[in-house]
Structures are given as C-alpha cells and as structure tokens.
Coordinates of C-alpha atoms in Angstrom, one line a residue:
Chain A
X725 CA -7.0 -32.0 14.8
X726 CA -9.3 -32.5 11.9
X727 CA -7.3 -30.0 9.8
X728 CA -4.2 -32.1 9.9
X729 CA -6.1 -35.0 8.3
X730 CA -7.5 -32.7 5.6
X731 CA -4.1 -31.1 4.9
X732 CA -2.1 -34.2 4.0
X733 CA -5.0 -35.1 1.8
X734 CA -5.0 -31.6 0.3
X735 CA -1.3 -31.9 -0.3
X736 CA -1.9 -35.1 -2.3
X737 CA -4.6 -33.3 -4.3
X738 CA -2.2 -30.4 -5.0
X739 CA 0.5 -32.8 -6.2
X740 CA -2.1 -34.6 -8.5
X741 CA -3.1 -31.2 -9.8
X742 CA 0.6 -30.4 -10.5
X743 CA 1.0 -33.7 -12.3
X744 CA -2.0 -33.0 -14.5
X745 CA -0.4 -29.7 -15.5
X746 CA -2.9 -27.3 -13.8
X747 CA -1.2 -24.0 -12.8
X748 CA -2.4 -23.3 -9.3
X749 CA -0.5 -25.5 -6.8
X750 CA -1.4 -23.5 -3.9
X751 CA -3.0 -25.0 -0.8
X752 CA -4.5 -23.1 2.1
X753 CA -2.7 -23.9 5.4
X754 CA -2.1 -22.2 8.7
X755 CA 1.5 -21.3 9.5
X756 CA 2.0 -23.9 12.2
X757 CA 0.9 -26.8 10.0
X758 CA 2.7 -25.4 6.9
X759 CA 6.0 -25.2 8.8
X760 CA 5.6 -28.7 10.1
X761 CA 4.9 -30.1 6.6
X762 CA 7.9 -28.1 5.3
X763 CA 10.1 -29.6 7.9
X764 CA 9.0 -33.1 6.7
X765 CA 9.8 -32.1 3.2
X766 CA 13.2 -30.8 4.4
X767 CA 14.0 -34.3 5.7
X768 CA 13.4 -33.8 9.4
X769 CA 14.0 -37.3 10.9
X770 CA 12.8 -36.6 14.4
X771 CA 10.5 -34.1 16.1
X772 CA 10.4 -33.6 19.8
X773 CA 8.0 -31.2 21.4
X774 CA 5.6 -30.3 24.2
X775 CA 2.3 -28.5 23.5
X776 CA 1.9 -24.8 24.1
X777 CA -0.4 -22.2 22.6
X778 CA -0.1 -20.6 20.0
X779 CA 2.0 -23.4 18.3
X780 CA 0.0 -26.5 19.3
X781 CA -0.9 -27.3 15.7
X782 CA 2.8 -28.0 15.0
X783 CA 2.9 -30.7 17.6
X784 CA -0.5 -32.0 16.7
X785 CA 0.4 -32.2 13.0
X786 CA 3.7 -33.8 13.6
X787 CA 2.1 -36.5 15.8
X788 CA 0.1 -37.6 12.8
X789 CA 2.5 -37.0 9.9
X790 CA 5.8 -38.1 11.3
X791 CA 4.7 -41.7 12.0
X792 CA 3.0 -41.8 8.6
X793 CA 6.4 -41.1 7.1
X794 CA 8.1 -43.7 9.3
X795 CA 9.9 -41.0 11.2
X796 CA 10.2 -40.2 14.9
X797 CA 7.7 -38.2 16.9
X798 CA 7.9 -37.8 20.7
X799 CA 5.7 -35.7 22.9
X800 CA 8.1 -35.1 25.6
X801 CA 7.3 -34.6 29.3
X802 CA 8.6 -31.0 29.2
X803 CA 10.4 -28.5 27.0
X804 CA 13.6 -29.3 28.8
X805 CA 13.3 -32.9 27.8
X806 CA 12.4 -32.0 24.2
X807 CA 15.5 -29.9 23.6
X808 CA 17.7 -32.6 25.1
X809 CA 16.1 -35.3 22.9
X810 CA 17.0 -32.9 20.0
X811 CA 20.6 -32.9 21.3
X812 CA 20.6 -36.7 21.4
X813 CA 19.1 -37.1 17.9
X814 CA 21.4 -34.5 16.4
X815 CA 24.5 -36.2 17.9
X816 CA 23.6 -39.2 15.8
X817 CA 23.6 -37.2 12.7
X818 CA 19.9 -37.0 12.2
X819 CA 17.9 -33.9 11.1
X820 CA 15.9 -32.9 14.1
X821 CA 13.8 -30.1 15.4
X822 CA 11.6 -28.9 18.2
X823 CA 9.0 -26.1 18.4
X824 CA 7.5 -24.1 21.2
X825 CA 6.3 -20.7 22.2
X826 CA 8.1 -18.1 24.4
X827 CA 7.9 -19.6 27.9
X828 CA 8.7 -23.0 26.5
X829 CA 11.7 -21.6 24.6
X830 CA 13.0 -20.1 27.8
X831 CA 13.1 -23.5 29.3
X832 CA 15.1 -24.8 26.3
X833 CA 17.9 -22.3 26.6
X834 CA 20.3 -24.5 28.6
X835 CA 19.9 -27.1 25.9
X836 CA 20.5 -24.6 23.1
X837 CA 23.7 -23.5 24.7
X838 CA 24.8 -27.1 24.9
X839 CA 24.0 -27.6 21.3
X840 CA 26.1 -24.5 20.4
X841 CA 28.9 -25.8 22.6
X842 CA 28.8 -29.3 21.1
X843 CA 28.6 -27.9 17.6
X844 CA 25.4 -29.7 16.8
X845 CA 22.8 -28.7 14.2
X846 CA 19.2 -28.3 15.2
X847 CA 16.1 -26.3 14.3
X848 CA 14.1 -24.6 17.0
X849 CA 10.9 -22.8 16.1
X850 CA 9.6 -20.2 18.5
X851 CA 6.0 -19.0 17.7
X852 CA 6.2 -16.1 20.0
X853 CA 3.5 -15.0 22.5
X854 CA 3.2 -12.2 25.0
X855 CA 5.5 -12.1 28.0
X856 CA 7.3 -11.8 30.4
X857 CA 6.5 -14.8 32.6
X858 CA 3.6 -17.0 31.5
X859 CA 2.3 -13.8 29.8
X860 CA -0.6 -14.5 27.5
X861 CA -1.2 -16.3 24.2
X862 CA -1.4 -13.3 21.9
X863 CA 1.1 -12.6 19.2
X864 CA 4.4 -10.9 20.2
X865 CA 7.9 -10.2 19.2
X866 CA 9.2 -9.9 22.7
X867 CA 11.8 -12.7 22.3
X868 CA 14.1 -10.9 19.8
X869 CA 16.8 -10.3 22.4
X870 CA 16.7 -13.9 23.6
X871 CA 16.9 -15.3 20.1
X872 CA 19.6 -13.0 18.6
X873 CA 21.8 -12.8 21.7
X874 CA 22.4 -16.5 22.2
X875 CA 19.7 -16.8 24.8
X876 CA 21.5 -19.3 27.0
X877 CA 24.8 -18.9 28.8
X878 CA 28.2 -18.7 27.1
X879 CA 29.7 -16.9 24.2
X880 CA 27.7 -18.2 21.3
X881 CA 25.3 -17.2 18.5
X882 CA 22.3 -18.8 16.8
X883 CA 21.2 -18.1 13.3
X884 CA 17.7 -16.5 13.5
X885 CA 15.2 -16.3 10.7
X886 CA 12.2 -14.0 10.9
X887 CA 9.7 -14.9 8.2
X888 CA 6.7 -12.7 7.5
X889 CA 4.3 -14.9 5.6
X890 CA 3.2 -18.5 5.7
X891 CA 5.0 -19.1 2.4
X892 CA 8.2 -17.6 3.8
X893 CA 7.8 -19.7 6.9
X894 CA 7.7 -22.8 4.7
X895 CA 10.8 -21.6 2.8
X896 CA 12.6 -20.7 6.0
X897 CA 12.2 -24.2 7.4
X898 CA 14.1 -25.8 4.5
X899 CA 16.8 -23.1 4.7
X900 CA 17.0 -23.5 8.5
X901 CA 17.9 -27.2 8.3
X902 CA 20.5 -26.5 5.6
X903 CA 22.1 -23.7 7.6
X904 CA 22.1 -25.8 10.7
X905 CA 23.9 -28.6 8.9
X906 CA 26.3 -26.4 7.1
X907 CA 27.5 -24.5 10.1
X908 CA 26.9 -27.2 12.7
X909 CA 24.8 -25.0 15.0
X910 CA 21.3 -24.3 16.2
X911 CA 19.1 -22.2 14.0
X912 CA 16.0 -20.5 15.4
X913 CA 12.9 -19.7 13.3
X914 CA 11.3 -16.8 15.0
X915 CA 7.6 -16.6 14.2
X916 CA 4.7 -15.2 16.2
X917 CA 1.1 -16.1 17.1
X918 CA -0.4 -14.5 14.0
X919 CA 2.0 -16.3 11.6
X920 CA 1.3 -19.6 13.3
X921 CA -2.4 -19.2 13.4
X922 CA -3.2 -17.4 10.1
X923 CA -3.9 -19.3 6.9
X924 CA -2.5 -18.4 3.5
X925 CA -2.1 -20.2 0.2
X926 CA 1.3 -21.9 0.1
X927 CA 3.2 -23.9 -2.4
X928 CA 4.9 -26.9 -0.7
X929 CA 7.8 -28.2 -2.7
X930 CA 11.3 -29.3 -2.1
X931 CA 13.7 -26.6 -2.9
X932 CA 17.2 -27.5 -4.2
X933 CA 19.2 -27.9 -1.1
X934 CA 22.8 -26.8 -0.4
X935 CA 25.8 -28.9 -0.8
X936 CA 26.5 -29.9 2.8
X937 CA 29.5 -31.2 4.6
X938 CA 29.3 -34.9 5.6
X939 CA 28.5 -35.5 9.2
X940 CA 31.6 -37.5 10.0
X941 CA 31.5 -36.3 13.6
X942 CA 28.2 -38.1 14.2
X943 CA 27.8 -40.9 16.8
X944 CA 26.9 -43.8 14.5
X945 CA 28.8 -46.6 16.1
X946 CA 32.6 -46.6 16.0
X947 CA 33.1 -49.9 14.3
X948 CA 35.9 -49.6 11.8
X949 CA 36.7 -46.0 12.6
X950 CA 38.1 -43.9 15.4
X951 CA 35.6 -43.0 18.1
X952 CA 33.8 -39.7 17.8
X953 CA 33.2 -37.6 20.9
X954 CA 30.4 -35.0 21.1
X955 CA 30.7 -32.8 24.1
X956 CA 30.4 -29.3 25.4
X957 CA 32.8 -29.7 28.4
X958 CA 36.4 -28.6 27.7
X959 CA 38.4 -28.5 30.9
X960 CA 42.0 -28.6 29.5
X961 CA 43.8 -25.3 29.6
X962 CA 43.1 -23.3 26.4
X963 CA 40.7 -25.9 25.0
X964 CA 37.5 -23.9 25.5
X965 CA 39.2 -20.7 24.3
X966 CA 40.2 -22.5 21.1
X967 CA 36.6 -23.8 20.6
X968 CA 35.3 -20.3 21.0
X969 CA 37.7 -18.9 18.4
X970 CA 36.6 -21.7 16.1
X971 CA 32.9 -20.8 16.6
X972 CA 33.8 -17.1 16.2
X973 CA 35.4 -17.8 12.8
X974 CA 32.2 -19.6 11.8
X975 CA 30.0 -16.7 13.0
X976 CA 32.1 -14.2 11.0
X977 CA 31.6 -16.3 7.9
X978 CA 27.9 -16.4 8.5
X979 CA 27.7 -12.6 8.9
X980 CA 29.5 -12.3 5.5
X981 CA 27.5 -14.9 3.6
X982 CA 24.1 -15.4 5.0
X983 CA 22.4 -12.0 5.5
X984 CA 19.0 -11.8 3.9
X985 CA 16.8 -8.7 3.8
X986 CA 14.2 -7.2 1.6
X987 CA 13.7 -3.5 0.9
X988 CA 11.2 -1.3 -0.9
X989 CA 11.2 2.4 -1.9
X990 CA 14.4 3.3 0.0
X991 CA 16.1 5.2 -2.8
X992 CA 14.0 8.3 -2.7
X993 CA 12.7 7.9 0.8
X994 CA 12.8 10.6 3.6
X995 CA 11.6 8.0 6.0
X996 CA 12.6 4.3 6.2
X997 CA 10.6 1.9 8.3
X998 CA 12.5 -1.1 9.6
X999 CA 10.4 -4.1 10.7
X1000 CA 10.5 -7.9 10.6
X1001 CA 8.0 -10.7 10.7
X1002 CA 4.4 -9.9 11.1
X1003 CA 5.2 -6.2 12.0
X1004 CA 6.7 -5.9 8.5
X1005 CA 3.3 -6.9 7.0
X1006 CA 1.6 -4.1 9.0
X1007 CA 4.3 -1.7 8.0
X1008 CA 3.9 -2.6 4.3
X1009 CA 0.2 -1.8 4.5
X1010 CA 0.9 1.5 6.1
X1011 CA 3.7 2.4 3.6
X1012 CA 1.5 1.6 0.6
X1013 CA -1.1 4.1 1.8
X1014 CA 1.5 6.7 2.8
X1015 CA 3.0 6.5 -0.7
X1016 CA -0.4 7.0 -2.2
X1017 CA -0.6 10.2 0.0
X1018 CA 2.7 11.3 -1.6
X1019 CA 4.9 10.7 1.5
X1020 CA 8.4 9.5 0.5
X1021 CA 8.6 6.4 2.7
X1022 CA 10.2 3.0 2.2
X1023 CA 10.9 0.0 4.2
X1024 CA 13.7 -2.5 5.0
X1025 CA 12.7 -5.9 6.3
X1026 CA 15.4 -8.1 7.8
X1027 CA 14.8 -11.7 7.0
X1028 CA 17.8 -13.0 8.9
X1029 CA 17.7 -11.3 12.4
X1030 CA 21.1 -12.8 13.1
X1031 CA 23.2 -12.2 11.1
X1032 CA 21.5 -8.7 11.0
X1033 CA 21.5 -6.7 7.8
X1034 CA 23.6 -4.0 9.4
X1035 CA 25.4 -3.1 6.1
X1036 CA 22.2 -2.6 4.2
X1037 CA 20.7 -0.4 6.9
X1038 CA 23.9 1.5 7.3
X1039 CA 24.1 2.2 3.6
X1040 CA 20.5 3.5 3.7
X1041 CA 21.6 5.9 6.5
X1042 CA 24.4 7.4 4.5
X1043 CA 21.8 10.0 3.4
X1044 CA 20.0 11.7 6.2
X1045 CA 16.7 10.0 6.7
X1046 CA 14.5 9.3 9.6
X1047 CA 14.4 5.6 10.6
X1048 CA 11.3 4.3 12.2
X1049 CA 11.5 0.8 13.8
X1050 CA 8.2 -1.0 14.4
X1051 CA 7.9 -4.0 16.6
X1052 CA 5.5 -6.0 18.7
X1053 CA 7.6 -5.2 21.7
X1054 CA 8.8 -2.1 23.6
X1055 CA 11.9 -1.9 21.4
X1056 CA 14.4 -4.7 20.9
X1057 CA 15.5 -4.9 17.2
X1058 CA 15.7 -1.1 17.3
X1059 CA 19.0 -1.5 19.2
X1060 CA 20.5 -3.4 16.2
X1061 CA 19.1 -0.7 13.9
X1062 CA 20.8 2.0 16.0
X1063 CA 24.1 0.0 16.1
X1064 CA 24.0 -0.3 12.3
X1065 CA 23.3 3.4 11.8
X1066 CA 25.8 4.6 14.4
X1067 CA 24.3 8.0 14.8
X1068 CA 24.3 8.9 11.1
X1069 CA 20.5 9.3 11.1
X1070 CA 17.8 9.7 13.8
X1071 CA 16.1 6.5 14.8
X1072 CA 12.6 6.5 16.4
X1073 CA 10.5 3.6 17.6
X1074 CA 6.9 2.6 17.7
X1075 CA 5.7 -0.7 19.2
X1076 CA 3.2 -2.4 21.4
X1077 CA 4.1 -5.0 24.0
X1078 CA 2.3 -7.8 25.8
X1079 CA 0.3 -9.2 22.8
X1080 CA -0.8 -5.8 21.6
X1081 CA -0.8 -5.6 17.8
X1082 CA -0.3 -2.2 16.1
X1083 CA -2.8 -1.4 13.4
X1084 CA -2.0 -0.2 10.0
X1085 CA -3.6 3.2 11.0
X1086 CA -1.4 3.5 14.0
X1087 CA 1.8 3.0 12.0
X1088 CA 0.4 5.3 9.3
X1089 CA -0.2 8.1 11.9
X1090 CA 3.4 7.6 13.1
X1091 CA 4.7 8.0 9.6
X1092 CA 2.6 11.2 9.0
X1093 CA 3.9 12.7 12.3
X1094 CA 7.5 12.1 11.2
X1095 CA 6.7 13.9 7.9
X1096 CA 5.7 17.1 9.7
X1097 CA 8.8 16.8 11.9
X1098 CA 11.0 16.6 8.8
X1099 CA 9.5 19.7 7.3
X1100 CA 10.5 21.7 10.4
Chain B
X329 CA -7.2 0.9 -5.2
X330 CA -9.0 0.5 -8.5
X331 CA -5.8 0.3 -10.5
X332 CA -4.6 -2.6 -8.5
X333 CA -7.8 -4.5 -8.6
X334 CA -10.1 -5.0 -5.7
X335 CA -9.2 -5.7 -2.1
X336 CA -11.9 -6.7 0.4
X337 CA -11.5 -7.1 4.1
X338 CA -14.1 -9.2 5.9
X339 CA -14.9 -9.9 9.6
X340 CA -17.1 -12.8 10.5
X341 CA -18.2 -12.9 14.2
X342 CA -20.5 -14.8 16.5
X343 CA -20.4 -17.1 19.4
X344 CA -18.4 -20.3 19.7
X345 CA -20.3 -23.2 18.1
X346 CA -21.9 -21.1 15.3
X347 CA -19.3 -22.2 12.8
X348 CA -17.6 -18.8 12.5
X349 CA -14.2 -20.2 11.8
X350 CA -15.5 -22.7 9.3
X351 CA -17.3 -19.9 7.4
X352 CA -14.1 -17.9 7.3
X353 CA -12.0 -20.9 6.2
X354 CA -14.6 -21.6 3.4
X355 CA -14.5 -18.0 2.3
X356 CA -10.7 -18.2 2.2
X357 CA -10.7 -21.5 0.4
X358 CA -13.2 -20.2 -2.1
X359 CA -11.1 -17.1 -2.8
X360 CA -8.0 -19.2 -3.4
X361 CA -9.9 -21.5 -5.7
X362 CA -10.9 -18.4 -7.7
X363 CA -7.2 -17.5 -8.1
X364 CA -7.2 -14.7 -5.6
X365 CA -4.7 -13.8 -2.9
X366 CA -6.2 -14.4 0.5
X367 CA -5.4 -14.4 4.2
X368 CA -7.4 -15.9 7.0
X369 CA -6.8 -15.0 10.6
X370 CA -8.8 -16.6 13.4
X371 CA -9.1 -15.3 16.9
X372 CA -7.4 -18.0 18.9
X373 CA -8.1 -17.2 22.5
X374 CA -9.7 -19.7 24.8
X375 CA -12.7 -20.1 22.5
X376 CA -15.4 -22.4 23.9
X377 CA -19.0 -23.1 22.8
X378 CA -20.9 -20.0 23.8
X379 CA -17.9 -17.7 24.0
X380 CA -17.1 -15.1 21.4
X381 CA -15.4 -16.1 18.1
X382 CA -14.3 -14.1 15.1
X383 CA -12.1 -14.4 12.1
X384 CA -10.7 -12.0 9.6
X385 CA -10.4 -12.7 5.9
X386 CA -8.7 -10.5 3.4
X387 CA -9.2 -11.1 -0.3
X388 CA -7.3 -9.3 -3.0
X389 CA -6.0 -9.4 -6.6
X390 CA -2.4 -8.6 -5.4
X391 CA -0.2 -9.6 -2.5
X392 CA -1.8 -8.8 0.8
X393 CA 0.1 -6.7 3.3
X394 CA -1.7 -7.0 6.6
X395 CA -3.9 -10.0 7.6
X396 CA -5.2 -8.1 10.7
X397 CA -8.3 -6.1 9.8
X398 CA -9.1 -2.9 11.7
X399 CA -12.0 -1.6 9.7
X400 CA -13.7 -4.2 7.5
X401 CA -15.4 -3.6 4.2
X402 CA -17.9 -6.3 5.0
X403 CA -19.1 -7.7 8.3
X404 CA -21.0 -10.9 8.9
X405 CA -22.5 -11.0 12.4
X406 CA -24.3 -14.0 13.8
X407 CA -25.2 -12.6 17.3
X408 CA -25.9 -9.4 19.1
X409 CA -22.6 -9.1 21.0
X410 CA -20.6 -9.4 17.8
X411 CA -22.7 -6.6 16.2
X412 CA -22.0 -4.4 19.2
X413 CA -18.3 -5.1 19.0
X414 CA -17.6 -4.9 15.3
X415 CA -20.5 -2.8 14.0
X416 CA -18.8 0.5 14.8
X417 CA -15.7 -0.6 12.9
X418 CA -17.5 -1.2 9.6
X419 CA -16.3 1.1 6.9
X420 CA -18.6 3.7 5.4
X421 CA -20.2 2.2 2.3
X422 CA -19.7 -1.2 3.7
X423 CA -21.9 -4.3 3.8
X424 CA -23.5 -5.7 6.9
X425 CA -24.9 -9.2 6.9
X426 CA -26.7 -9.9 10.2
X427 CA -28.4 -12.9 11.6
X428 CA -31.9 -11.5 12.4
X429 CA -32.8 -14.8 14.2
X430 CA -30.6 -13.6 17.1
X431 CA -30.5 -9.8 16.5
X432 CA -33.7 -7.8 17.0
X433 CA -34.5 -4.7 15.0
X434 CA -32.3 -2.7 12.7
X435 CA -29.1 -1.4 14.1
X436 CA -28.3 2.3 13.9
X437 CA -25.6 2.5 11.3
X438 CA -24.3 5.1 8.9
X439 CA -26.8 5.4 6.0
X440 CA -24.1 4.5 3.5
X441 CA -23.9 1.0 4.9
X442 CA -26.0 -1.7 3.2
X443 CA -27.7 -4.0 5.6
X444 CA -29.0 -7.5 4.8
X445 CA -30.9 -8.9 7.8
X446 CA -31.6 -12.5 7.3
X447 CA -33.1 -15.1 9.7
X448 CA -30.1 -17.5 9.2
X449 CA -31.1 -19.8 12.0
X450 CA -34.7 -20.3 10.8
X451 CA -33.6 -20.7 7.2
X452 CA -31.1 -23.4 8.3
X453 CA -33.8 -25.2 10.3
X454 CA -36.0 -25.2 7.3
X455 CA -33.2 -26.9 5.4
X456 CA -32.9 -29.5 8.2
X457 CA -29.8 -28.5 10.1
X458 CA -29.7 -25.4 12.4
X459 CA -25.9 -25.5 12.4
X460 CA -25.9 -24.5 8.7
X461 CA -26.9 -21.0 9.6
X462 CA -23.2 -19.9 9.1
X463 CA -23.4 -21.1 5.4
X464 CA -26.7 -19.3 4.9
X465 CA -25.1 -16.0 6.0
X466 CA -21.9 -16.7 4.0
X467 CA -24.1 -17.5 0.9
X468 CA -25.9 -14.2 1.3
X469 CA -22.5 -12.4 1.6
X470 CA -20.9 -14.0 -1.5
X471 CA -24.0 -13.4 -3.6
X472 CA -24.4 -9.7 -2.5
X473 CA -20.7 -8.9 -2.9
X474 CA -20.5 -10.6 -6.3
X475 CA -16.8 -11.1 -6.3
X476 CA -16.9 -14.9 -5.9
X477 CA -19.3 -17.5 -7.1
X478 CA -21.6 -19.7 -4.9
X479 CA -20.6 -22.6 -7.1
X480 CA -16.9 -22.1 -6.3
X481 CA -17.8 -22.0 -2.6
X482 CA -19.8 -25.2 -2.9
X483 CA -16.8 -26.8 -4.7
X484 CA -14.5 -25.7 -1.9
X485 CA -16.7 -27.3 0.8
X486 CA -15.2 -30.8 0.7
X487 CA -11.6 -29.4 1.1
X488 CA -12.8 -27.2 4.0
X489 CA -14.9 -29.6 6.0
X490 CA -13.2 -32.5 7.8
X491 CA -14.0 -35.8 6.0
X492 CA -15.9 -37.3 8.9
X493 CA -18.5 -34.5 8.4
X494 CA -18.9 -34.9 4.7
X495 CA -22.4 -36.2 5.1
X496 CA -23.3 -32.6 5.8
X497 CA -22.1 -31.4 2.4
X498 CA -25.6 -31.5 0.8
X499 CA -27.2 -29.4 3.6
X500 CA -24.2 -26.9 3.6
X501 CA -24.5 -26.5 -0.2
X502 CA -28.2 -26.0 0.1
X503 CA -27.6 -23.4 2.9
X504 CA -25.1 -21.5 0.7
X505 CA -27.7 -21.4 -2.1
X506 CA -30.5 -20.4 0.2
X507 CA -28.5 -17.5 1.6
X508 CA -27.7 -16.4 -2.0
X509 CA -31.4 -16.6 -2.9
X510 CA -32.3 -14.5 0.1
X511 CA -29.7 -11.9 -0.8
X512 CA -31.1 -11.5 -4.3
X513 CA -34.8 -11.8 -3.6
X514 CA -34.9 -10.3 -0.1
X515 CA -36.9 -13.3 1.2

C-alpha cells in the first residue's frame, strides 16, 4: 500500500519536527496503520496474520515495517496458523501479536484458549465487521460477547480494551502489551471497521511502560537452568483445578486494578448513555446536542470492556436515572450494564446490527423520547 | 456552535477512479496542517474503478465527536449518481460544489443552498491532466468556504500523494489554484 510508505516517512518528518521544537507532532493516519506502528513502538517482536477486510492495512503495514525494523513478519496460511504462531513466539518470551476481523477471530478461539491455559501473553486485535457467519465488511460491535466471555472453551478471561479514537487505539496497543506481560494472558483490542479505516491526527510516541515481571518461564534453551515447560494440558488429579484458581486470583486482581472508564455530565443527569468504541463517539455527538437543548443527559464510556466498569455504573445508578445503552449490535454490553445496575434503575437499549451504524440523530431522538417518558 | 468555534462536515463523492479518497485525504491533511481537529472516513466497500466512492471529512476547532456524517454542511459531487445520493442530505444553507462536466443542468435544491457548478474535467484537461479534476473541485471548495488556505493545501500535497506520483505535484497544485480562481471569479 502506498500509504504505508508515506506513513513511515511522515513519522520521520514528525520526529524531525519534534526535534526542531515545533509544537504540532500530529500525523494523519488510519486506525489500522496507527495501531500497527504503535505495536512496533511497544516492542512487538513478531507479527503473524492473515488478510481480512476491514483490517488489511494492519497486515500490509506490518509486512513492510517489521522487516525494516529487523523483526518477524509472517503472513500465515490461515488465522488458525497465525494464532498458533503467536503461541509459539510468546512461549519463547517474545512480544507478539496478531490481528484479524470477526470471522478470522472466531477461527482463532481455540488458540486463545490455549494461550490462556498456558499462561502466555499475547495481543489480539479484532477490527470487528458485521456477522454472523461471513457477514459483511461494514463496522460492527457484534463480537462483544465473544471477546468478554473468553470466546473459546474453558473457564478463562481475556482483558478487552475498547478504544474509541485512533489516538486511543495507539495508546491501547502499548497498554495491551504491558497488560499481557504483567498478567501473562491474552489481551484483546476490540476495534471496528470505522476505527480501522478512519484517519485522525495522532501523536506516536513511546509511553513510559510498566515495571514488568521477568519472563523466567520462557523457553529460551535450558542450558544452565532447570527446564521450563509451557503447556495447557493438566491431567494429574487437582492440577487443572489449581491452575484455574490461580487464574481466578489473577482475574480478581485485574478487576480491582485495571478498570478504565470515562464519564461526562453524569452528576446532574436524568439519563445516562452507556456506549463504547465508535458507538461512544456517536453518543457524544448526540449528548452534546441534547445538552444544548437543555436535556440533562450524560454518558459513561467503558474503555476496558473486561474488566467492566461495573462499580462506576452501579454508583451512577444509586440515584434513579434512565440508562440507555447504545451499541452496533442487538444488545450485548447492555447485559453487563444490567448486571452492574442490578435493577436499581431502568435500562433501555438502542442499537443496529449487521453493519448498520446509528446516526447522531437516531440516538438524539431516542434520548428525547426518554425525556418525555421521564416526565410522565 | 459559534462559542466553540466552527465545525464543518464535508462529503466528497463520485465514481471510483476520480480521486475522491485522495481529495478527502488532502482536505484532512490540510486541516491538520492548519492546526484543526479533523477526521476522515472513507467508504471502504468493494470499490473499483467505475463504482461509487465517497468519503466524509469533519473539520473543527474542538474535539470531534462523530466521524460519520449524516447531513453535510458542504458537498462536493463529481458525478450524477453522487448528487442523487447525497444532494438530498445537504444541510440548508449548505454549499454544493458540482462537477458540471458530468452533471447537466442545475439541480433542484433548497434556495438557501449555494451552488458552484464548475467543469472540473475540462479545466483539468486544460491544465494537462484530466485526473486532476478532483483537485479543481477541492480548490473551489477551499476557496469558497474560506476556512483553510489553498497554500496550505498545496503544502500538504507531498505528504498526501505517494512518492512515486510526485511528478504530478505541479499539475495538482495548478488544479487547486484553478479551482480557487473559478470559485472567486465564476469562470
């Protein structure tokens, strides 16, 4: 892709600008290329992937940039192969990732479960498209259940990040690699066709990373030390149960420490709209107009979809408010909103499935309808 | 919106091969260069030469909420089908830039809408490259709207066009200027 060539050049220009002390370090990039470059900045050693719309630019970009950096790029023969290559690279202690879109991520679920079972860090990007089945290539949020409920077989979780701008996508990639290494588990970055395709100005820079545990479990050749074993098969009596308790302990820690969410205008709100990713952008547009009309409405935007900001939402529901959840699906995150609220406040839903994108006006109308309901 | 500065939503539409995406990217790059907030959203279906293509650009002084444009403030249409599709969505008081080389007559629009009909294809041919019609139309838009400068757009060209096409920079710059000239003089 011609844009990939241009972009690495642009990045150099941006760095030069920065060095010369000019203030604007922004470069214009589409989400797919920006997340790829951010992964490189985060120290991704190996990328494995198989093309699928609407995330092809990730694979295309990596095919050029990873070899430039002396790192590994493989276009695998299938998504199944890609995720298992990720497993292999991760087992050697390397930072590794794959990316795909909905049908491709379905194919990866077995591998993700094995990663969880073997306690291996990995970053998986899903630029969601319409489903079920082969579906279409339009933007969607139909994979929320799959991403936040483990997705594959077994009793496991994945951390799920749901960015809503190209800049946040960039920031999420670096966070995702750190979280994966810290908790030794797969982390999913859940984007959608709009975020992948749209261009926005971004600042690409290395954020200060976390202090991470050493990867003393990695398969690096056992010379001079005891052999390490990476596996997800535990047949001895009680062994698998012990592994699951260990994982559970980790998951509880994550729920305590890693929740991220953003909110606006909730304090005086009669209506609170909950949305993530691109839906949150549409909601923000609608809420801004509704506020100008004098409607007391705010929003809560989960950034981590697992761990889910249940506490923040529950707190907002301590006062009686109407909660409106907006998604590009027929209602998936809304179940987590309802669990968080536990019947304290009414929860209504608005969404469009199969690649349909709600407009600002549609969401605004829904908000206006709820206002009249509240008066009654 | 005045208190928060301007916000402008633009749709650019035509058929595949007319440089619709490039025009949108250049507009976005220009806006960023001018220090604005901007989003660019392409239609990314199975676009092929001859098929339909469109992109949405939002330019604002403050953080942009939604990159998907329902009712644009400005519409640049390069062929008839695009006018039929997006014309009815143009906001009252909006600006329509239309390629009269491929669209006959004056469309029936709300009288509050300002229409600039320019023969973008012919003007580009006069400059030596028919493919620069997109830049002629974009130049007319930038000049008419007056939020951004043609010079900034010309400066943004090298970052927007792939290096192997940089030999087209002079004709693209000329096309931007020609469009701007048409917008101010009406010919």
